[in-house]
Amino acid sequence: MERLNEIDGLSCSKPEGAFYVFPRIHGLDSRWKTDMDFVLHLLRETGVLTGKWSGFDTVYGSRHF
């Protein structure tokens, strides 16, 4: 969580009772159109696979991974 907050364009709150984090992507619209675009870019560039949270909730999950 601390390392994610050090990355420009991302922010992450401390989870309360969950075993996962919920990072927010601040670079959407300018660099990536959707959280799915970000997730695919991350996978192609680093080999790191994450989930796109808009698949769980289009309102509150959008712009998160």
mmCIF file of C-alpha atoms in Angstrom:
data_model
loop_
_atom_site.group_PDB
_atom_site.id
_atom_site.type_symbol
_atom_site.label_atom_id
_atom_site.label_comp_id
_atom_site.label_asym_id
_atom_site.label_seq_id
_atom_site.Cartn_x
_atom_site.Cartn_y
_atom_site.Cartn_z
ATOM 1 C CA MET A 1 0.000 0.000 0.000
ATOM 2 C CA GLU A 2 2.783 2.431 0.878
ATOM 3 C CA ARG A 3 4.627 1.664 -2.364
ATOM 4 C CA LEU A 4 1.471 2.156 -4.426
ATOM 5 C CA ASN A 5 1.035 5.625 -2.912
ATOM 6 C CA GLU A 6 4.570 6.483 -4.037
ATOM 7 C CA ILE A 7 3.645 5.884 -7.706
ATOM 8 C CA ASP A 8 2.558 9.003 -9.570
ATOM 9 C CA GLY A 9 -1.069 8.661 -10.686
ATOM 10 C CA LEU A 10 -2.087 6.071 -8.072
ATOM 11 C CA SER A 11 -3.478 6.308 -4.569
ATOM 12 C CA CYS A 12 -4.420 3.616 -2.104
ATOM 13 C CA SER A 13 -6.185 3.712 1.258
ATOM 14 C CA LYS A 14 -5.410 1.290 4.055
ATOM 15 C CA PRO A 15 -7.767 -1.697 3.898
ATOM 16 C CA GLU A 16 -10.021 -2.238 6.886
ATOM 17 C CA GLY A 17 -10.634 -5.945 7.394
ATOM 18 C CA ALA A 18 -9.891 -6.992 3.808
ATOM 19 C CA PHE A 19 -6.956 -8.978 2.462
ATOM 20 C CA TYR A 20 -6.683 -6.879 -0.694
ATOM 21 C CA VAL A 21 -6.071 -3.222 -1.548
ATOM 22 C CA PHE A 22 -8.191 -1.045 -3.814
ATOM 23 C CA PRO A 23 -5.827 1.361 -5.675
ATOM 24 C CA ARG A 24 -7.341 4.322 -7.512
ATOM 25 C CA ILE A 25 -6.021 5.322 -10.945
ATOM 26 C CA HIS A 26 -5.796 9.096 -11.390
ATOM 27 C CA GLY A 27 -4.404 9.047 -14.943
ATOM 28 C CA LEU A 28 -7.582 7.927 -16.671
ATOM 29 C CA ASP A 29 -8.951 9.966 -19.565
ATOM 30 C CA SER A 30 -5.517 11.400 -20.316
ATOM 31 C CA ARG A 31 -3.415 8.243 -20.556
ATOM 32 C CA TRP A 32 -5.927 5.375 -20.360
ATOM 33 C CA LYS A 33 -9.614 5.506 -21.239
ATOM 34 C CA THR A 34 -10.757 2.932 -18.681
ATOM 35 C CA ASP A 35 -9.486 0.875 -15.789
ATOM 36 C CA MET A 36 -9.435 -2.068 -18.219
ATOM 37 C CA ASP A 37 -6.998 -0.154 -20.460
ATOM 38 C CA PHE A 38 -4.771 0.450 -17.428
ATOM 39 C CA VAL A 39 -4.877 -3.215 -16.348
ATOM 40 C CA LEU A 40 -3.992 -4.428 -19.853
ATOM 41 C CA HIS A 41 -1.176 -1.876 -20.130
ATOM 42 C CA LEU A 42 0.223 -2.993 -16.767
ATOM 43 C CA LEU A 43 0.071 -6.642 -17.855
ATOM 44 C CA ARG A 44 1.799 -5.987 -21.202
ATOM 45 C CA GLU A 45 4.517 -3.770 -19.741
ATOM 46 C CA THR A 46 5.314 -5.644 -16.516
ATOM 47 C CA GLY A 47 3.684 -9.065 -16.645
ATOM 48 C CA VAL A 48 1.708 -8.167 -13.496
ATOM 49 C CA LEU A 49 -1.908 -9.323 -13.631
ATOM 50 C CA THR A 50 -4.531 -7.447 -11.604
ATOM 51 C CA GLY A 51 -8.296 -7.186 -11.661
ATOM 52 C CA LYS A 52 -10.332 -4.257 -12.930
ATOM 53 C CA TRP A 53 -12.809 -3.232 -10.266
ATOM 54 C CA SER A 54 -15.392 -1.739 -12.615
ATOM 55 C CA GLY A 55 -16.301 -5.378 -13.263
ATOM 56 C CA PHE A 56 -17.568 -5.574 -9.682
ATOM 57 C CA ASP A 57 -19.260 -2.179 -9.497
ATOM 58 C CA THR A 58 -19.382 0.315 -12.366
ATOM 59 C CA VAL A 59 -19.949 3.303 -10.076
ATOM 60 C CA TYR A 60 -17.651 2.732 -7.089
ATOM 61 C CA GLY A 61 -15.263 0.327 -8.804
ATOM 62 C CA SER A 62 -14.567 2.473 -11.827
ATOM 63 C CA ARG A 63 -11.029 3.915 -11.906
ATOM 64 C CA HIS A 64 -9.710 1.243 -9.544
ATOM 65 C CA PHE A 65 -7.798 -2.012 -9.952
#
